[in-house]
Short mmCIF file of C-alpha atoms in Angstrom, two decimals:
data_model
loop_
_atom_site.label_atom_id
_atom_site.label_comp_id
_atom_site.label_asym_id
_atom_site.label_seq_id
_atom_site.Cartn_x
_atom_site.Cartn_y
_atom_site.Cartn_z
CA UNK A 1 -6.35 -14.78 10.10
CA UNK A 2 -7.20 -10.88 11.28
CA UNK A 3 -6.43 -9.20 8.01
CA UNK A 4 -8.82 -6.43 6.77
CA UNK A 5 -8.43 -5.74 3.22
CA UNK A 6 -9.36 -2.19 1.71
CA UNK A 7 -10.54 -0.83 -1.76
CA UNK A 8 -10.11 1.22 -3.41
CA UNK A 9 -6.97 2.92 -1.79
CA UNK A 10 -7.89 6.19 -4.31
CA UNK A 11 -11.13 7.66 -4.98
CA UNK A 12 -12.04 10.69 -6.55
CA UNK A 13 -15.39 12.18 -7.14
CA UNK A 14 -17.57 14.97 -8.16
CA UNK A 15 -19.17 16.82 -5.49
CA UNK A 16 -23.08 15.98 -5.37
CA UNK A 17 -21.58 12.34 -6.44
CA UNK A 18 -22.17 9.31 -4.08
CA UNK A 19 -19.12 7.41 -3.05
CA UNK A 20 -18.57 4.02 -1.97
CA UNK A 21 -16.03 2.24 -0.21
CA UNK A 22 -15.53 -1.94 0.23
CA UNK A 23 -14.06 -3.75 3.09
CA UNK A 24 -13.47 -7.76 3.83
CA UNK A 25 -12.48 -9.19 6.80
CA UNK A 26 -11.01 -13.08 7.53
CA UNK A 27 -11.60 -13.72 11.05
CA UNK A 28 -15.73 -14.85 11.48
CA UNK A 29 -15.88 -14.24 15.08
CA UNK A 30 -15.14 -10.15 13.93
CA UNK A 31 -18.44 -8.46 15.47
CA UNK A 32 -17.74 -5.00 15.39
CA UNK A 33 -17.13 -2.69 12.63
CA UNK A 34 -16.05 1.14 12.55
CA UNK A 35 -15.46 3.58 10.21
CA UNK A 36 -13.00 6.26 10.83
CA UNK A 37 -12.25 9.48 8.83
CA UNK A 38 -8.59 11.12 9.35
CA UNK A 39 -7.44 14.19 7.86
CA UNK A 40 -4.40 15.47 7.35
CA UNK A 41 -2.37 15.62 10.23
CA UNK A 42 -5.34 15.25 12.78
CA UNK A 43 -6.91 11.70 14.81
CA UNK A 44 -8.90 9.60 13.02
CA UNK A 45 -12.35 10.54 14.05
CA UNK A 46 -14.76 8.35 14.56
CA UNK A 47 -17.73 8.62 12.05
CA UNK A 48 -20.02 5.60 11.92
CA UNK A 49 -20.27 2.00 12.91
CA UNK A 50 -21.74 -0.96 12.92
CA UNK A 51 -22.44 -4.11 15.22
CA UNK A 52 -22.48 -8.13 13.78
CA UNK A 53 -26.74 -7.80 14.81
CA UNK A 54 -27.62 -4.94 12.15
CA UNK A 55 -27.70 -5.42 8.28
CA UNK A 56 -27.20 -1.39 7.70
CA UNK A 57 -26.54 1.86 9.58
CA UNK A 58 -27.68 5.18 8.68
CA UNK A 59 -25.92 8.97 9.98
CA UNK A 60 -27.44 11.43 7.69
CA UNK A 61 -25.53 11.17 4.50
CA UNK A 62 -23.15 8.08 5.78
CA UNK A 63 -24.40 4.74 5.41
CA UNK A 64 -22.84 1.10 6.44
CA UNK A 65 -23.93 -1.75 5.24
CA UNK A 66 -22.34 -5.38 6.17
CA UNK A 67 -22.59 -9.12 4.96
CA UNK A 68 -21.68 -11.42 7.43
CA UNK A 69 -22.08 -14.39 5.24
CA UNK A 70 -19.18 -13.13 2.62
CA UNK A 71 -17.17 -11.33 5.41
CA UNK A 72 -17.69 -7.46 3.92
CA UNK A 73 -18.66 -4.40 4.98
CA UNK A 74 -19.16 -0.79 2.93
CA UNK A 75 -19.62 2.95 3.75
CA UNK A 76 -21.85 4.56 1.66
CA UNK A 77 -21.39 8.65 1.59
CA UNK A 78 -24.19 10.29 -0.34
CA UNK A 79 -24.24 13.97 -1.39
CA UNK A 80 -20.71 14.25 -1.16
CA UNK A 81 -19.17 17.96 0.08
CA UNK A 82 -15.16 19.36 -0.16
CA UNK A 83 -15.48 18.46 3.56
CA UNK A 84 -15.65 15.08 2.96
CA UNK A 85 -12.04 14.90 1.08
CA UNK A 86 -10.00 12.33 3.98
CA UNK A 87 -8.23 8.94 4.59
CA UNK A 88 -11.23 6.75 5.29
CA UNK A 89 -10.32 3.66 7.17
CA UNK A 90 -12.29 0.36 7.93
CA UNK A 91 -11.74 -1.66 10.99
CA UNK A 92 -12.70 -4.75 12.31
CA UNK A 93 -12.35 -5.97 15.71
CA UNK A 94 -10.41 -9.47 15.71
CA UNK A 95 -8.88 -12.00 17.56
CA UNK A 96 -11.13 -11.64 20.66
CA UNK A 97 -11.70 -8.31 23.10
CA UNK A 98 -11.60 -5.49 21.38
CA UNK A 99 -8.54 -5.10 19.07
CA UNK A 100 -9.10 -2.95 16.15
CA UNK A 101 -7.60 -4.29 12.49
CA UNK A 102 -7.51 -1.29 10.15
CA UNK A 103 -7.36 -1.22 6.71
CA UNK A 104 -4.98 -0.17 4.25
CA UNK A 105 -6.98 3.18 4.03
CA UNK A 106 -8.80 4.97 1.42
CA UNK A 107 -7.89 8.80 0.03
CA UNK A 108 -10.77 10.46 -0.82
CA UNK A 109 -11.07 13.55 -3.26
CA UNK A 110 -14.34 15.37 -3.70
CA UNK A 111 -13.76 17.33 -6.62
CA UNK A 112 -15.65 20.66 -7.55
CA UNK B 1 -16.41 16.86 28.47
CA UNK B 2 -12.47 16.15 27.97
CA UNK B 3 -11.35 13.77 24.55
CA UNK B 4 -8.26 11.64 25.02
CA UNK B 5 -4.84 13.61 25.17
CA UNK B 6 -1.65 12.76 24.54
CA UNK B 7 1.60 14.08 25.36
CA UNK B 8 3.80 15.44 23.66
CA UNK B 9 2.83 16.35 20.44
CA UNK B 10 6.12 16.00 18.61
CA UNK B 11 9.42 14.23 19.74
CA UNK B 12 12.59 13.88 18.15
CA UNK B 13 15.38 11.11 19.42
CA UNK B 14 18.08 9.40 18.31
CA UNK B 15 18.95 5.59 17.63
CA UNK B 16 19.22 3.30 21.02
CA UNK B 17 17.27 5.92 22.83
CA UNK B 18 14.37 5.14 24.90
CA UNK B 19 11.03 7.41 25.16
CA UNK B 20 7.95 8.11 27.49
CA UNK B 21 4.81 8.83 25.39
CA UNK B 22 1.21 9.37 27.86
CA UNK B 23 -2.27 9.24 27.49
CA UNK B 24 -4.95 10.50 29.55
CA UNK B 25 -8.26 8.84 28.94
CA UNK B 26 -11.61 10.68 27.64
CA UNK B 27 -13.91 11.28 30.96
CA UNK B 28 -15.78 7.75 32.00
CA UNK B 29 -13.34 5.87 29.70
CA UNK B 30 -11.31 3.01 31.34
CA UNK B 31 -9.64 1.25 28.48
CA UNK B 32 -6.55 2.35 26.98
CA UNK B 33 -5.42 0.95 23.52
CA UNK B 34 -1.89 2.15 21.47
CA UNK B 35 -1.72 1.70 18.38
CA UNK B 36 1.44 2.85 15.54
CA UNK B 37 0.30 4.44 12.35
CA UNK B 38 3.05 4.48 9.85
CA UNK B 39 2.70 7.24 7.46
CA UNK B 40 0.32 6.13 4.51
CA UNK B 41 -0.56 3.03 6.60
CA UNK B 42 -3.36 2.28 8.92
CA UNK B 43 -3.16 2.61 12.72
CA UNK B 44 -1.46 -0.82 14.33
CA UNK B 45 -2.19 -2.31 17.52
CA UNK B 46 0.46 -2.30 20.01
CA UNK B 47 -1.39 -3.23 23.00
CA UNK B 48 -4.54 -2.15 25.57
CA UNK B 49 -4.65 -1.73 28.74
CA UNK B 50 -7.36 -2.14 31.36
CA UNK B 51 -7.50 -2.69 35.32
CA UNK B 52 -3.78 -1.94 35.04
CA UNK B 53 -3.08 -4.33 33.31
CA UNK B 54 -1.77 -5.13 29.69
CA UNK B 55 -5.20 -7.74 28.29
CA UNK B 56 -4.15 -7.81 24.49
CA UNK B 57 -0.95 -7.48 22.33
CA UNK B 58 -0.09 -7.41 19.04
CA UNK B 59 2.35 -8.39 16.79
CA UNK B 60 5.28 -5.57 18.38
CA UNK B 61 8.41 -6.60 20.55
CA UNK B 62 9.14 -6.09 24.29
CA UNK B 63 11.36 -3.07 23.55
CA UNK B 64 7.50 -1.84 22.97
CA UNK B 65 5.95 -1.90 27.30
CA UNK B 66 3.38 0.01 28.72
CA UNK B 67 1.76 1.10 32.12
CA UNK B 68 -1.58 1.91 33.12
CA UNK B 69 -2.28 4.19 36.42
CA UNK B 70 -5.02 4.01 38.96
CA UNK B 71 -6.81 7.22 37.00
CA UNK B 72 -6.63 5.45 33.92
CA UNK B 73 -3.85 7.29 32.17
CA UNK B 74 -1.11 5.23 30.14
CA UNK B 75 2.21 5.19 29.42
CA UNK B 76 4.29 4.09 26.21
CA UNK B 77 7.49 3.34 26.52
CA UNK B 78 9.93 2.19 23.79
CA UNK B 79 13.70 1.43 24.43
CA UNK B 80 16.33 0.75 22.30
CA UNK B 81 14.76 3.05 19.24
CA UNK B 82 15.52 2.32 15.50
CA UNK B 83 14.86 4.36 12.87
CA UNK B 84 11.66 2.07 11.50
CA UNK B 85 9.83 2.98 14.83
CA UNK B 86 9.80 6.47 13.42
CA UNK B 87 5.36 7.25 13.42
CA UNK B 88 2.96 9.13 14.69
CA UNK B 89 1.54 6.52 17.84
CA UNK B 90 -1.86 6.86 18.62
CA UNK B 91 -3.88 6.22 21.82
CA UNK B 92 -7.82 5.09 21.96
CA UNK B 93 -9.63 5.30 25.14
CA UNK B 94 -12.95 2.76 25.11
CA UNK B 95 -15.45 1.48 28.41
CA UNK B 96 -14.75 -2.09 29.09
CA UNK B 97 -12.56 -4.83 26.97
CA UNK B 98 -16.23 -6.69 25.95
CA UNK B 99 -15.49 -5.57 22.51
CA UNK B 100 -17.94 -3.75 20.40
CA UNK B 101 -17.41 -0.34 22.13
CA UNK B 102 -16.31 2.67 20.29
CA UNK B 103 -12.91 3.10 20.65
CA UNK B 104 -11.85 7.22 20.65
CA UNK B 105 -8.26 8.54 19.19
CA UNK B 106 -6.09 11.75 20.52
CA UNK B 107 -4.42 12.98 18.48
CA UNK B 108 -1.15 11.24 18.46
CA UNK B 109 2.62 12.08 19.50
CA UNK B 110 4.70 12.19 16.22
CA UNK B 111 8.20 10.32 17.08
CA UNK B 112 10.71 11.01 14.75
CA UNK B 113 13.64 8.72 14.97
CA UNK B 114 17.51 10.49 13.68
#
């Protein structure tokens, strides 16, 4: 299968608060993983990734970790700002070259 | 340094119609990749393009066919419209189809379907 699955598809937090989002993936050859932010109404922007050969990436206060033995992968946003209120979407590339599988998508609220 | 654009921004067409949507690569990009975000959905792949020719597809029909030129640029076309292909479709530009390389989104032509 190629199915990413997403969670939560809400999340609301204080600013200052960390949050974290969770991402599986089905197929095991999947050696690529991006993160993409997408406002309203604009692309979704590129903001981090990570390759099958690295345990964790670091960008400041965005963080990806990934677990290739149970398939998931998580972005970590630390110190969280009004700015950081978006769709967040996982990906995965599957089934061979590189097709990106997105998420389901995750609405994020940073709350004053 | 150009991003990817896409043309045009917003289109509006009716039922059985058929429509042109373009692409034009970010600068040292040769990869082209479509993709059909829903609204409150994730992006879907359509299909990519590279060398001119159409390397992956996903799960769409052949009303759903594409074109890439010798500078890289892409077209979308879809005939016979219905109403459910109504989204905003989405073009990433990438180097190479080894995988693994950051794929870059425009901003997307919004296709309203009447």
């Amino acid at each position: 299968g190629e199915n990413v699955e997403q969670h939560p598809s809400t999340l609301s937090v204080q600013e200052g608060d960390s949050a974290v989002i969770k991402c599986t993936y089905s197929d095991s050859a999947s050696n690529y993983f991006p993160w993409y932010k997408q406002e309203l109404g604009k692309r979704p922007q590129l903001i981090i990734d990570i390759r099958s050969n690295v345990g964790e990436k670091k960008d400041q206060r965005i963080a990806v970790t990934l677990n290739k033995t149970a398939k998931h992968f998580s972005l970590h946003i630390t110190e969280t700002q009004p700015e950081d209120s978006a769709v967040y979407f996982c990906a995965a590339i599957t089934g061979g070259g590189n097709k990106l599988t997105f998420g389901t998508g995750t609405q994020l609220k940073v709350e004053l | 340094d150009a991003g990817v654009t896409q043309s045009p921004t917003h289109l509006i067409k009716t039922r059985g119609q058929q429509v042109t949507l373009r692409c034009s690569p970010k600068s040292g990009h040769d990869t082209v990749s479509w993709y059909q975000q829903a609204l409150g959905q994730g992006p879907q792949f359509i299909f990519q393009y590279y060398e001119e020719e159409e390397r992956q597809r996903g799960n769409f029909p052949d009303r759903f066919s594409g074109h890439q030129f010798p500078n890289y640029s892409s077209e979308l076309n879809v005939n016979a419209l219905l109403l459910g292909d109504s989204a905003l479709y989405l073009c990433a530009s990438s180097k190479g189809t080894g995988g693994k390389q950051p794929q870059h989104f425009g901003d997307g032509t919004r296709l309203s379907i009447l």
